[in-house]
CSV table of C-alpha atoms in Angstrom, one decimal:
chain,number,residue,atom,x,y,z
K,1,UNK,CA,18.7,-14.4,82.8
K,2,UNK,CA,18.4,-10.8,81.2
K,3,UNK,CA,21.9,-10.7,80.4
K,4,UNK,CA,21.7,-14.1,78.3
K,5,UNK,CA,18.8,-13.4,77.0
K,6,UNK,CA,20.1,-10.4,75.5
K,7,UNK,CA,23.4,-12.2,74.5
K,8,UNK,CA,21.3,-14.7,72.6
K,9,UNK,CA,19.5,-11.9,71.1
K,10,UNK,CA,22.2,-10.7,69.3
K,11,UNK,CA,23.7,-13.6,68.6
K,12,UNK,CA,20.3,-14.3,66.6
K,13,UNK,CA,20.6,-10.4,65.2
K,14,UNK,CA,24.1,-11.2,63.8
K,15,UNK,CA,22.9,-14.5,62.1
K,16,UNK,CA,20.2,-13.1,60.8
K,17,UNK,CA,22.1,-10.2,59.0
K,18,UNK,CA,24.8,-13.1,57.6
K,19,UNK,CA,22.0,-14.4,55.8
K,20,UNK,CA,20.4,-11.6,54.6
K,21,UNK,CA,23.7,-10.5,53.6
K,22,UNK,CA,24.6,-13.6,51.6
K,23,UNK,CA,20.7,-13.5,50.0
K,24,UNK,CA,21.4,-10.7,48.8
K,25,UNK,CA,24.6,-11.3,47.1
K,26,UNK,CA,23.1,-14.2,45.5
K,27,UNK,CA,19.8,-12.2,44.5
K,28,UNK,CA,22.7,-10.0,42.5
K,29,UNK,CA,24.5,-12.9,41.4
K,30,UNK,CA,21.4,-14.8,39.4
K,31,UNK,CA,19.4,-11.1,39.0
K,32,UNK,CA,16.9,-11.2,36.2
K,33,UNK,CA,18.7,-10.1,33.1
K,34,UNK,CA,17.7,-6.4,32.2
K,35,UNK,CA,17.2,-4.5,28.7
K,36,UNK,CA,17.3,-0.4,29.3
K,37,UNK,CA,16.6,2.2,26.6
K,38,UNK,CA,17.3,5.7,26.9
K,39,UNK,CA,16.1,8.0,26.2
K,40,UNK,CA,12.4,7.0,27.2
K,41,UNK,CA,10.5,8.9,24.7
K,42,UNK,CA,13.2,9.6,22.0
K,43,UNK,CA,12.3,11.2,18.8
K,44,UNK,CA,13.1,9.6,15.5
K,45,UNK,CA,16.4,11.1,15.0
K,46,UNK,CA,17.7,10.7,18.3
K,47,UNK,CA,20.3,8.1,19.3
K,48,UNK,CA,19.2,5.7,21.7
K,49,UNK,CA,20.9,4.0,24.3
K,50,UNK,CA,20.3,0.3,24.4
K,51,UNK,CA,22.5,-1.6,27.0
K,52,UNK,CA,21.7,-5.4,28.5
K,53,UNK,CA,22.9,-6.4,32.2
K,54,UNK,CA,22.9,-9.5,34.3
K,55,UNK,CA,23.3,-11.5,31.3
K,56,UNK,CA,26.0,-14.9,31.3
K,57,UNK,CA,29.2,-13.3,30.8
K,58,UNK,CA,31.4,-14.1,28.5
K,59,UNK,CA,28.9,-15.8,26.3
K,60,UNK,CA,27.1,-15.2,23.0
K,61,UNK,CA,23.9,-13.0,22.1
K,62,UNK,CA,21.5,-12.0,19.8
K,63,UNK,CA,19.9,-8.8,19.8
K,64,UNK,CA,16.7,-8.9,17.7
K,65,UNK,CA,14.1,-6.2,16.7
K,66,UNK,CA,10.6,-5.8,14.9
K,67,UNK,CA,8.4,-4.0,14.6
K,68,UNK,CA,4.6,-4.4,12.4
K,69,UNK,CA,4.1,-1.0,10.7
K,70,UNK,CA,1.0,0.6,10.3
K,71,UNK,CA,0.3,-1.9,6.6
K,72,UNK,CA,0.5,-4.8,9.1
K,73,UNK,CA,4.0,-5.9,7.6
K,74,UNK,CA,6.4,-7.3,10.0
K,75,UNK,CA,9.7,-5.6,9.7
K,76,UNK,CA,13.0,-7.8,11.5
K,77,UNK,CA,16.4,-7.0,12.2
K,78,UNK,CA,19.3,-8.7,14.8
K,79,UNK,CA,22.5,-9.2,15.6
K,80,UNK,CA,25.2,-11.2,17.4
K,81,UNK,CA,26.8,-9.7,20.0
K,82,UNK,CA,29.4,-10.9,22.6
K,83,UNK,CA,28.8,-10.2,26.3
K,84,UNK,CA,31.7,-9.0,28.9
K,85,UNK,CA,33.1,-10.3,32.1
K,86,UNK,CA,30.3,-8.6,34.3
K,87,UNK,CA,27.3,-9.8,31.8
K,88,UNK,CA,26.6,-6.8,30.4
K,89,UNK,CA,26.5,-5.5,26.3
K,90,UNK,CA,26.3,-1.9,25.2
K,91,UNK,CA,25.3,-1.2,21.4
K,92,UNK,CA,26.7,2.3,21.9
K,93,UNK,CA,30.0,0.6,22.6
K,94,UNK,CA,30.1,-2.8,21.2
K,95,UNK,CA,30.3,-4.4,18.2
K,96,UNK,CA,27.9,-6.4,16.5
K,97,UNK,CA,29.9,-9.4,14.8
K,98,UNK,CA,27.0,-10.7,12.7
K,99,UNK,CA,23.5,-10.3,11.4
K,100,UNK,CA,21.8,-7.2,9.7
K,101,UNK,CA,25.1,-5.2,10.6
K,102,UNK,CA,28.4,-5.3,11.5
K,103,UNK,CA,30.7,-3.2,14.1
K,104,UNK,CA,29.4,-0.5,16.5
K,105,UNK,CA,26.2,0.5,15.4
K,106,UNK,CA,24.2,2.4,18.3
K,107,UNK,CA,21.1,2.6,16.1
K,108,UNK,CA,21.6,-0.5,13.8
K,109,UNK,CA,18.6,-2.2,14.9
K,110,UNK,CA,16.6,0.5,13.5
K,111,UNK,CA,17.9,1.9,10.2
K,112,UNK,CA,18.7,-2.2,9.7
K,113,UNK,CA,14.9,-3.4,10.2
K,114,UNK,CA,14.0,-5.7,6.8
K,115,UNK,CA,10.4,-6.8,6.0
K,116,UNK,CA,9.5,-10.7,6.5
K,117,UNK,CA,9.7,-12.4,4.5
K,118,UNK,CA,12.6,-11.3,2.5
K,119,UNK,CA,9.8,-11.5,-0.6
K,120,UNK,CA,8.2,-8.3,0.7
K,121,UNK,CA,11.8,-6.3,0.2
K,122,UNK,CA,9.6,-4.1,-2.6
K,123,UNK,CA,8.0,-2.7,0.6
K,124,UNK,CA,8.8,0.5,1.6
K,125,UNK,CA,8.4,1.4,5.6
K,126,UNK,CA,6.1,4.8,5.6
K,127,UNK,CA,4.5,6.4,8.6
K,128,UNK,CA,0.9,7.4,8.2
K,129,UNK,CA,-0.1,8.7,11.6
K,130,UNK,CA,2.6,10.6,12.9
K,131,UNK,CA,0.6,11.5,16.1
K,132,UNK,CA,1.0,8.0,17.0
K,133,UNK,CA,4.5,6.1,18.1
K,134,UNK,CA,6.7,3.9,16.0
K,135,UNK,CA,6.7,0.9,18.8
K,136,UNK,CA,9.8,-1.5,18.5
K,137,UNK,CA,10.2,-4.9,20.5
K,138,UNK,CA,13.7,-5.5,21.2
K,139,UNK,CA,14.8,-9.0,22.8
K,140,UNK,CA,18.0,-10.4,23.5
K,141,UNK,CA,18.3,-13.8,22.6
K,142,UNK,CA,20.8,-17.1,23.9
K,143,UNK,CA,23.9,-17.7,21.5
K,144,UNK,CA,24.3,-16.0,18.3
K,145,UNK,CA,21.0,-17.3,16.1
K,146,UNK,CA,19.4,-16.2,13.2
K,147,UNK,CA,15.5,-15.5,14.3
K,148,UNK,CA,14.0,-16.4,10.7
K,149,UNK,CA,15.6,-20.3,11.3
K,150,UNK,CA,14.8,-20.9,14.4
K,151,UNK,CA,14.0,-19.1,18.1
K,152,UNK,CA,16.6,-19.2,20.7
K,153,UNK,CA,15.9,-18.9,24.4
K,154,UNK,CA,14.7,-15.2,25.1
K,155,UNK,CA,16.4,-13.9,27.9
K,156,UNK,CA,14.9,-10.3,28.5
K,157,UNK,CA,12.9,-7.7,25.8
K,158,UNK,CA,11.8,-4.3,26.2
K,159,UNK,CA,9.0,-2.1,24.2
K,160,UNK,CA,10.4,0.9,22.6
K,161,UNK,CA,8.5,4.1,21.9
K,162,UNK,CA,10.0,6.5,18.9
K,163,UNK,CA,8.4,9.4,18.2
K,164,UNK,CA,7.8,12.5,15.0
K,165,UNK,CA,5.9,14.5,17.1
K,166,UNK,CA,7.4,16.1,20.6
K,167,UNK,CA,5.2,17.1,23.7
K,168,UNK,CA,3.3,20.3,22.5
K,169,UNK,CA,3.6,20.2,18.6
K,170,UNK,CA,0.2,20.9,16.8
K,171,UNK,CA,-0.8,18.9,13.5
K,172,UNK,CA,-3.3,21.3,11.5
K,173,UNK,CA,-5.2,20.3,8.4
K,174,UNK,CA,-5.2,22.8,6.3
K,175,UNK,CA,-7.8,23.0,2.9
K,176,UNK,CA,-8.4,26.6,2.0
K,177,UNK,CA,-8.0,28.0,-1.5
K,178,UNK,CA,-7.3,24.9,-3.1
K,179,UNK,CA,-4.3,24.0,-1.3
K,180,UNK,CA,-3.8,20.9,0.7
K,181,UNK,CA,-1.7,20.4,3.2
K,182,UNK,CA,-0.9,19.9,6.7
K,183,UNK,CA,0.8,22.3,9.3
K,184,UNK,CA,2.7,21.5,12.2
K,185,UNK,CA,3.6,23.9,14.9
K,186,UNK,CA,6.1,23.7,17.7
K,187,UNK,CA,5.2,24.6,21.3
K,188,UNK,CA,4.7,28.1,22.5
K,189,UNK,CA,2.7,31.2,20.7
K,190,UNK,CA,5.8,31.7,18.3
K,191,UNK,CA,6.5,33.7,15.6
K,192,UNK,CA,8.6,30.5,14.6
K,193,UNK,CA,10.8,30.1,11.4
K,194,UNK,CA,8.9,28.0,8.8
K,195,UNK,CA,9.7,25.6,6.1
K,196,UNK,CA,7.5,24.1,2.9
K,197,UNK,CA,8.0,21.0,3.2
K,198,UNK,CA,7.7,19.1,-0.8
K,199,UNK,CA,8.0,14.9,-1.2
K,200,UNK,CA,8.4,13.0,-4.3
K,201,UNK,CA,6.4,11.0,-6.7
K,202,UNK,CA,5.2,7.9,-6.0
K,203,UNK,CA,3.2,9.0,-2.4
K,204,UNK,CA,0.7,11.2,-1.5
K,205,UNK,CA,1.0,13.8,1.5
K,206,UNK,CA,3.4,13.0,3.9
K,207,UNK,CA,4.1,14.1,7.0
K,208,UNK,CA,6.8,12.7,8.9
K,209,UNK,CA,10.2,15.1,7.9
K,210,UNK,CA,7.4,17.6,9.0
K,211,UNK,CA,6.6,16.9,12.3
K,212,UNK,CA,10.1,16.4,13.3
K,213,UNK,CA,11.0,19.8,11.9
K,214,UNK,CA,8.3,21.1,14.1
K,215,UNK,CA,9.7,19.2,17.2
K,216,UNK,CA,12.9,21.0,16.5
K,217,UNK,CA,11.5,24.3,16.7
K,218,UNK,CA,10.1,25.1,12.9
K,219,UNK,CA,7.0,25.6,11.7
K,220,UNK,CA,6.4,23.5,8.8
K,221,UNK,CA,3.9,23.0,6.0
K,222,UNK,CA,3.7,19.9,3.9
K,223,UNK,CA,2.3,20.6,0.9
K,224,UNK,CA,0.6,17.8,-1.3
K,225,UNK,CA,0.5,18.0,-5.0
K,226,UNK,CA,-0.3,14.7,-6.6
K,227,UNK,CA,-3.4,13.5,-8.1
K,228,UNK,CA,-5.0,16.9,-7.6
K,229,UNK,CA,-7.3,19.1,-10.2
K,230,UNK,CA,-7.1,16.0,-12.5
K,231,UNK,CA,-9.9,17.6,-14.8
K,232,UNK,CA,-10.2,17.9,-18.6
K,233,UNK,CA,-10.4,13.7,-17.7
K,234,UNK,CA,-6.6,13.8,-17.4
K,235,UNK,CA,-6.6,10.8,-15.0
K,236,UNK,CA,-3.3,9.9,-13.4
K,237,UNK,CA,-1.7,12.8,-14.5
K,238,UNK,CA,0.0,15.8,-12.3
K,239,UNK,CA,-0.7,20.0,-11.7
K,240,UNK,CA,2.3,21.5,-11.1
K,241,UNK,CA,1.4,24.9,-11.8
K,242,UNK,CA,3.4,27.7,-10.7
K,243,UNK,CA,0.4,29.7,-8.6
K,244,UNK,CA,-0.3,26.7,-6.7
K,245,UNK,CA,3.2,26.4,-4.7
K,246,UNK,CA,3.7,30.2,-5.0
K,247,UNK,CA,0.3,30.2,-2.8
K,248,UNK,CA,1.3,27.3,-0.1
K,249,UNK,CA,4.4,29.7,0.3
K,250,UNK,CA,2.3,32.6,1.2
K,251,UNK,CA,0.1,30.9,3.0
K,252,UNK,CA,2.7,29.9,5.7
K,253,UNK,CA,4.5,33.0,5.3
K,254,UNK,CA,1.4,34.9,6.4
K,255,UNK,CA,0.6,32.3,9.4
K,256,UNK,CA,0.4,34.9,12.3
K,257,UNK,CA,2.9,32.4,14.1
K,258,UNK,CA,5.5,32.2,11.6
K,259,UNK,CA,8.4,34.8,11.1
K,260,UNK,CA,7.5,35.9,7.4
K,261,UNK,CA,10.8,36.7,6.7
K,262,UNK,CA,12.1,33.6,7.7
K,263,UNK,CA,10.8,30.7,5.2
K,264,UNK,CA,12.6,28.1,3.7
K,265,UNK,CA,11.4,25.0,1.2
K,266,UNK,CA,12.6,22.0,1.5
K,267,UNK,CA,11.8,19.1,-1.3
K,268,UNK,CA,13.2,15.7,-2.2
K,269,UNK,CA,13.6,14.1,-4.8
K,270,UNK,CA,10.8,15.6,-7.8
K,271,UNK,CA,9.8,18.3,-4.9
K,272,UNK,CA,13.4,18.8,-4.8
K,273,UNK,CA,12.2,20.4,-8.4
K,274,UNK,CA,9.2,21.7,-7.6
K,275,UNK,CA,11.3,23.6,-4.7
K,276,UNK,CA,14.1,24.9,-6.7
K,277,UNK,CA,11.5,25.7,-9.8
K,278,UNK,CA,9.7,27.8,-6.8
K,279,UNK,CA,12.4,29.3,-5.4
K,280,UNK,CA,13.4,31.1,-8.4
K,281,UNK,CA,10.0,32.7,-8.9
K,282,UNK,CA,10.2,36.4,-8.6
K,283,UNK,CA,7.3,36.4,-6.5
K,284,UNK,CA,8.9,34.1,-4.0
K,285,UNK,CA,11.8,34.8,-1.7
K,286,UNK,CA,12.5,31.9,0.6
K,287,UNK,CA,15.4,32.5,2.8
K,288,UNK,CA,16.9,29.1,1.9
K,289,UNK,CA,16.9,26.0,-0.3
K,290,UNK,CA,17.6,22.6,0.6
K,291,UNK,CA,17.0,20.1,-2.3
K,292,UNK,CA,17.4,16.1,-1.5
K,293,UNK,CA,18.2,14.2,-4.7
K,294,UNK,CA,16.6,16.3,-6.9
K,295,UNK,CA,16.6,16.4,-10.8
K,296,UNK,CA,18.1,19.9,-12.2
K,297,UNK,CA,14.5,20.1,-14.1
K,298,UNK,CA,11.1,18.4,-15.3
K,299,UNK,CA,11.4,14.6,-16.2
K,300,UNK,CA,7.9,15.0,-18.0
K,301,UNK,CA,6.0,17.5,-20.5
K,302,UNK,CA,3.8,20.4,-19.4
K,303,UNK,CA,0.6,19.7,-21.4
K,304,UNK,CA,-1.6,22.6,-20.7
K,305,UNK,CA,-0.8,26.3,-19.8
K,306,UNK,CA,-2.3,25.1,-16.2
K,307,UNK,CA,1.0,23.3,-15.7
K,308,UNK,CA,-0.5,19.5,-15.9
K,309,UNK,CA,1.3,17.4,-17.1
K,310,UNK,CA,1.7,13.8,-19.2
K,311,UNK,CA,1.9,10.5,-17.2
K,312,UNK,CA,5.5,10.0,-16.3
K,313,UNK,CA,5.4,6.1,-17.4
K,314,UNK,CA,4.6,7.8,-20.9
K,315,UNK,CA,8.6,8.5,-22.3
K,316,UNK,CA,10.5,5.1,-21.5
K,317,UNK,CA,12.9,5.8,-23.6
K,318,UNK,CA,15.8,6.4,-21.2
K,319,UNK,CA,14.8,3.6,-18.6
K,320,UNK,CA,17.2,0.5,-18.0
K,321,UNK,CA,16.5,-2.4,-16.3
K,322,UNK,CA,18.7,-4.3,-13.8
K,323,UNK,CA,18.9,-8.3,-13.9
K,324,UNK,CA,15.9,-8.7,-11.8
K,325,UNK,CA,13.8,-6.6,-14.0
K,326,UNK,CA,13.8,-3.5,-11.3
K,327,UNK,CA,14.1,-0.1,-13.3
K,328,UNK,CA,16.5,2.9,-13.3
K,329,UNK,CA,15.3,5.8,-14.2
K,330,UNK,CA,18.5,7.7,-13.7
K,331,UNK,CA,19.0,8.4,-17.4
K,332,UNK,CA,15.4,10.2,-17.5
K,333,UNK,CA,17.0,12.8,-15.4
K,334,UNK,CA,20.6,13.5,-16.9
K,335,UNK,CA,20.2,17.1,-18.1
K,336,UNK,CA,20.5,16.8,-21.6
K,337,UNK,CA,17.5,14.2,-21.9
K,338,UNK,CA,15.2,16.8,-19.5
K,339,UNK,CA,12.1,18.7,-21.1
K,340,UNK,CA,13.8,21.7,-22.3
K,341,UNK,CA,10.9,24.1,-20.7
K,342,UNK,CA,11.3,21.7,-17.6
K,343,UNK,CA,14.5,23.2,-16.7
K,344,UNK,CA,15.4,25.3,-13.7
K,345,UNK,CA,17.4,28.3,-14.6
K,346,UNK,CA,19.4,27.9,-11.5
K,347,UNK,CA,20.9,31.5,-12.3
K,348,UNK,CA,18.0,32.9,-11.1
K,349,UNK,CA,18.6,31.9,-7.8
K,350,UNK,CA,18.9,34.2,-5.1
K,351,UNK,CA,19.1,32.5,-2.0
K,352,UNK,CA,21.4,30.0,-0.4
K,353,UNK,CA,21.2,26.5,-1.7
K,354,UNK,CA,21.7,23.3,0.6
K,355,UNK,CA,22.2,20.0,-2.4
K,356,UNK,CA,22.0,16.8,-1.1
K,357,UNK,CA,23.0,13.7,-3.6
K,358,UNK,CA,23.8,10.2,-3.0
K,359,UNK,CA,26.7,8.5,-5.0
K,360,UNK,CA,24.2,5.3,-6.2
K,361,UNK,CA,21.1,6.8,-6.1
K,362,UNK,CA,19.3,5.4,-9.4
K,363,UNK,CA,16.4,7.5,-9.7
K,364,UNK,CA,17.9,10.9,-10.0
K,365,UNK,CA,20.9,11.8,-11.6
K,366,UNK,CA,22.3,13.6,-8.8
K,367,UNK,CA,26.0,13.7,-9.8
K,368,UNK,CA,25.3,15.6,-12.7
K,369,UNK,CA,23.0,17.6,-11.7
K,370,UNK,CA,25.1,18.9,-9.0
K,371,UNK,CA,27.7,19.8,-12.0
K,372,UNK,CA,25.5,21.1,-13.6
K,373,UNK,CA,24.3,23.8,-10.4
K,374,UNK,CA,27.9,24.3,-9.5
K,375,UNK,CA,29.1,25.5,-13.0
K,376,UNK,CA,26.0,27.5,-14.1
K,377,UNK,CA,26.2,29.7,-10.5
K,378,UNK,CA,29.8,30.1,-10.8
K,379,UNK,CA,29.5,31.9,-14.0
K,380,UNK,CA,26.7,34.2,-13.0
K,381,UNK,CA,28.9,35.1,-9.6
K,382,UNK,CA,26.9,33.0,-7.0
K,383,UNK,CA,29.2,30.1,-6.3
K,384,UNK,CA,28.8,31.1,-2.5
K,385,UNK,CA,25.1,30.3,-2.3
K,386,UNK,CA,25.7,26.6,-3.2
K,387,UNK,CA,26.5,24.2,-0.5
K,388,UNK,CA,27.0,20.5,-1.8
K,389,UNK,CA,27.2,17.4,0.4
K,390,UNK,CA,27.9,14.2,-1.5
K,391,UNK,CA,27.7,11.0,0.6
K,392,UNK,CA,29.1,7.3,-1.2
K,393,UNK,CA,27.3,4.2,-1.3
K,394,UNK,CA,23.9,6.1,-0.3
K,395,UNK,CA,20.9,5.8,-2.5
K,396,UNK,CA,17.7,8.0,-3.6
K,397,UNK,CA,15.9,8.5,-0.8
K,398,UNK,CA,18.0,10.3,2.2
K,399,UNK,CA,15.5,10.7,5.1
K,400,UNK,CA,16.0,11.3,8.3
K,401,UNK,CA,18.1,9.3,10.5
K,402,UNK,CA,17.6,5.5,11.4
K,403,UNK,CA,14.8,5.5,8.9
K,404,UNK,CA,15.0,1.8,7.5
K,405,UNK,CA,16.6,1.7,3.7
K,406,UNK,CA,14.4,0.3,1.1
K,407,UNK,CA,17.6,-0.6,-2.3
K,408,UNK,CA,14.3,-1.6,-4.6
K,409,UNK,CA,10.7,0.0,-3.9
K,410,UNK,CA,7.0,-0.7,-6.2
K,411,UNK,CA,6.7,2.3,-7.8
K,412,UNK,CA,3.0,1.5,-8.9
K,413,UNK,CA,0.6,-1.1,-10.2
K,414,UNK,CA,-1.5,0.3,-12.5
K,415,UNK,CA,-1.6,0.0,-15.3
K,416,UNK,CA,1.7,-2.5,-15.0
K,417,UNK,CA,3.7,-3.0,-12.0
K,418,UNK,CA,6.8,-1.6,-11.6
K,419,UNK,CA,9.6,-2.1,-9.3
K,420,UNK,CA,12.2,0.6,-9.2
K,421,UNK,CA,15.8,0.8,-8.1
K,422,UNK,CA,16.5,3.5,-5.5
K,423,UNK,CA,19.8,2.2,-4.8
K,424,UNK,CA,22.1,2.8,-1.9
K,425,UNK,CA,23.8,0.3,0.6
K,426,UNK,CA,22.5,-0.1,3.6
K,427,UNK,CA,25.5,0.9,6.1
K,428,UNK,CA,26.3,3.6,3.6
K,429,UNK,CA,23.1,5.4,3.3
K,430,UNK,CA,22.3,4.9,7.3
K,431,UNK,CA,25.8,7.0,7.5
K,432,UNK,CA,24.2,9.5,4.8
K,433,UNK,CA,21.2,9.8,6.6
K,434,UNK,CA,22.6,10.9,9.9
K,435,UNK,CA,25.0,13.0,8.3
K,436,UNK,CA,22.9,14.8,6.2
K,437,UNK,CA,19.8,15.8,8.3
K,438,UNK,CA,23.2,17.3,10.8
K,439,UNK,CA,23.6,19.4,7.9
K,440,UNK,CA,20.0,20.4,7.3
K,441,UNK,CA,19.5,21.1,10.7
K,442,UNK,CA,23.0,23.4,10.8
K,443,UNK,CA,21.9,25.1,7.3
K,444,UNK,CA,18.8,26.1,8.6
K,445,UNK,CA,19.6,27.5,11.7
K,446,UNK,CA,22.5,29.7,10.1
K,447,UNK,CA,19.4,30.5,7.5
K,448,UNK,CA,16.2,30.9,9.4
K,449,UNK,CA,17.4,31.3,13.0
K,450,UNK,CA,20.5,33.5,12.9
């Protein structure tokens, strides 16, 4: 009786394992399809990985993403993909065949984000609080669809968390002596490498190219300039006076964490001026330069000895207008039609110059002013200071990486509204932007670190 008891026991045992055995493969067969992202928590230049598994193979998919920035605008992006035998699509390897992009585009669903509706493409997409993640939904969809005309069936999504700021990087206001700014350290008690960090018109203090220069081991200061001391009732009008930036300089570079002979500036577009206008100041000696689609000089007239200056919507005389009304102000900036006291005597330079152009930007004219910077330090003997990175089909505004590309932006409402033209493609300048913050990282370590 034992022995057939035991018999029967194991004849049960084996059963039971078939059958677990063959639950299991047909748990794997029909798993739940799967999204993965890594990194986890990637920083805003970093590549991601996204990859989808245990999806029908062989079939059609769209891979959609939004995101509502911090304006509560609704920003959309997708693309049709086309899954392998085993179920499974990798953007980091395959090729998107429609939709925002086309071919392999690891990070297209980010640098390819649009607003919604398409009527809101004046909107630029502009981090406020960099303490704070840019959070993306990413869903993969049934068949290849277009999300705006209709939903298809949702088969798996996943929450993505990019980030300015890594673990450990300090955001500190800074208002002392008239300056303000804000000043981002990296971890540790330092002395760190430093960069003034300048943005355009059009905005007021911002933050993000400064955070992630902190996260990558500088400190950086980013310095705001607009729309203060408007006395004398000189309403809407700029300071740009030399003692001003010449003081946010020495601020950082006498930071107890910062390496005082190790200070760069960085500046796009009109702070691309303000930095090279700075960095040839005697009292100033920045270890490097790195000027994003900057004009070669002063688009608008110094009114006072205090460096303030006239409205910039004041001299239209050189603006053109495209077929839907949007304006270039590219002509403003040639040199021969700058301010001729605006103008930086680029032979006074004395450090080594990183310039940054776009082939279509519209705003700036980069092209010749790059001639213009190459010529002029040739003849006074400093061609090897100037380093020149020239990128086709990219527009105005180069930021960093996988930043979304805005080809018209409103450039303000009062007292009119205008609409400007950056220009730039959108597959082009994605390519420009990853490209050239390689190069600003490489230039500054050679610079600041070495």
């Amino acid at each position: 009786m034992k022995v057939i008891s035991y018999i029967g026991a194991d004849r049960n045992l084996a059963f039971l394992q078939h059958f677990l055995g063959g639950l299991r493969w047909r748990s794997s067969y029909r798993s739940i399809p799967l999204l993965t992202a890594t990194p986890h928590r990637p920083l805003i230049d970093e590549q991601i990985t996204i990859k989808g598994r245990f999806l029908p193979p062989h079939c059609p998919v769209t891979l959609c993403a939004q995101i509502q920035n911090e304006d509560g605008h609704l920003w959309k992006s997708f693309a049709h993909y086309n899954t392998n035998a085993e179920g499974t699509v990798n953007l980091a390897r395959d090729c998107s065949v429609g939709g925002s992009y086309l071919g392999c585009e690891p990070m297209g669903l980010f640098w390819g984000l649009q607003p919604v509706p398409a009527a809101l493409d004046i909107l630029s997409m502009r981090k406020k609080n960099v303490e704070t993640p840019s959070v993306t939904l990413v869903s993969v969809l049934e068949g290849h669809v277009t999300p705006s005309e209709g939903h298809g069936n949702e088969l798996t999504a996943i929450t993505i968390e990019r980030w300015y700021m890594a673990p450990g990087v300090r955001r500190i206001k800074v208002c002392q002596n008239g300056i303000k700014a804000t000043l981002f350290l990296p971890p540790g008690p330092g002395p760190f490498p430093a960069m003034l960090d300048l943005w355009g018109l059009g905005r007021q203090l911002v933050e993000t190219r400064s955070a992630l220069l902190a996260s990558r081991g500088y400190a950086s200061l980013s310095l705001a300039y607009l729309g203060r001391n408007n006395s004398h009732g000189l309403e809407n009008r700029m300071c740009v006076d030399h003692s001003y930036f010449q003081s946010a300089f020495q601020l950082l570079q006498n930071h107890h964490q910062v390496c005082a002979d190790r200070v760069g500036i960085i500046g796009l577009s009109f702070g691309g001026y303000l930095s090279l206008r700075t960095a040839i100041q005697t009292a100033v000696k920045p270890s490097c330069l790195i000027c994003v689609s900057g004009p070669t000089g002063c688009m608008m007239k110094v009114i006072d000895a205090d460096g303030r200056t006239e409205l910039f919507e004041s001299d239209q005389r050189h603006w053109s207008y495209d077929d839907q009304g949007c304006v270039r102000f590219r002509e403003s900036t040639l040199p021969v039609n700058l301010c001729p006291e605006g103008r930086v005597k680029i032979e006074h330079l004395a450090c080594p110059l990183l310039y940054i152009t776009g082939e279509d930007d519209q705003i700036i004219a980069s092209k010749e002013g790059a001639n213009l910077f190459k010529e002029t330090l040739k003849a006074a003997g400093k061609s090897h200071l100037f380093t020149h990175w020239s990128y086709p089909g990219a527009g105005h505004v180069i930021e960093p990486p996988y930043t979304p590309h805005s080809r018209v932006s409103l450039w303000s409402r009062n007292p009119v509204k205008i609409v400007a033209l950056y220009g730039g493609y959108f597959a082009p300048h994605a390519v420009a932007q990853e490209d050239a913050w390689k190069k600003i990282l490489e230039f500054m370590e050679i610079n600041l670190r070495q």
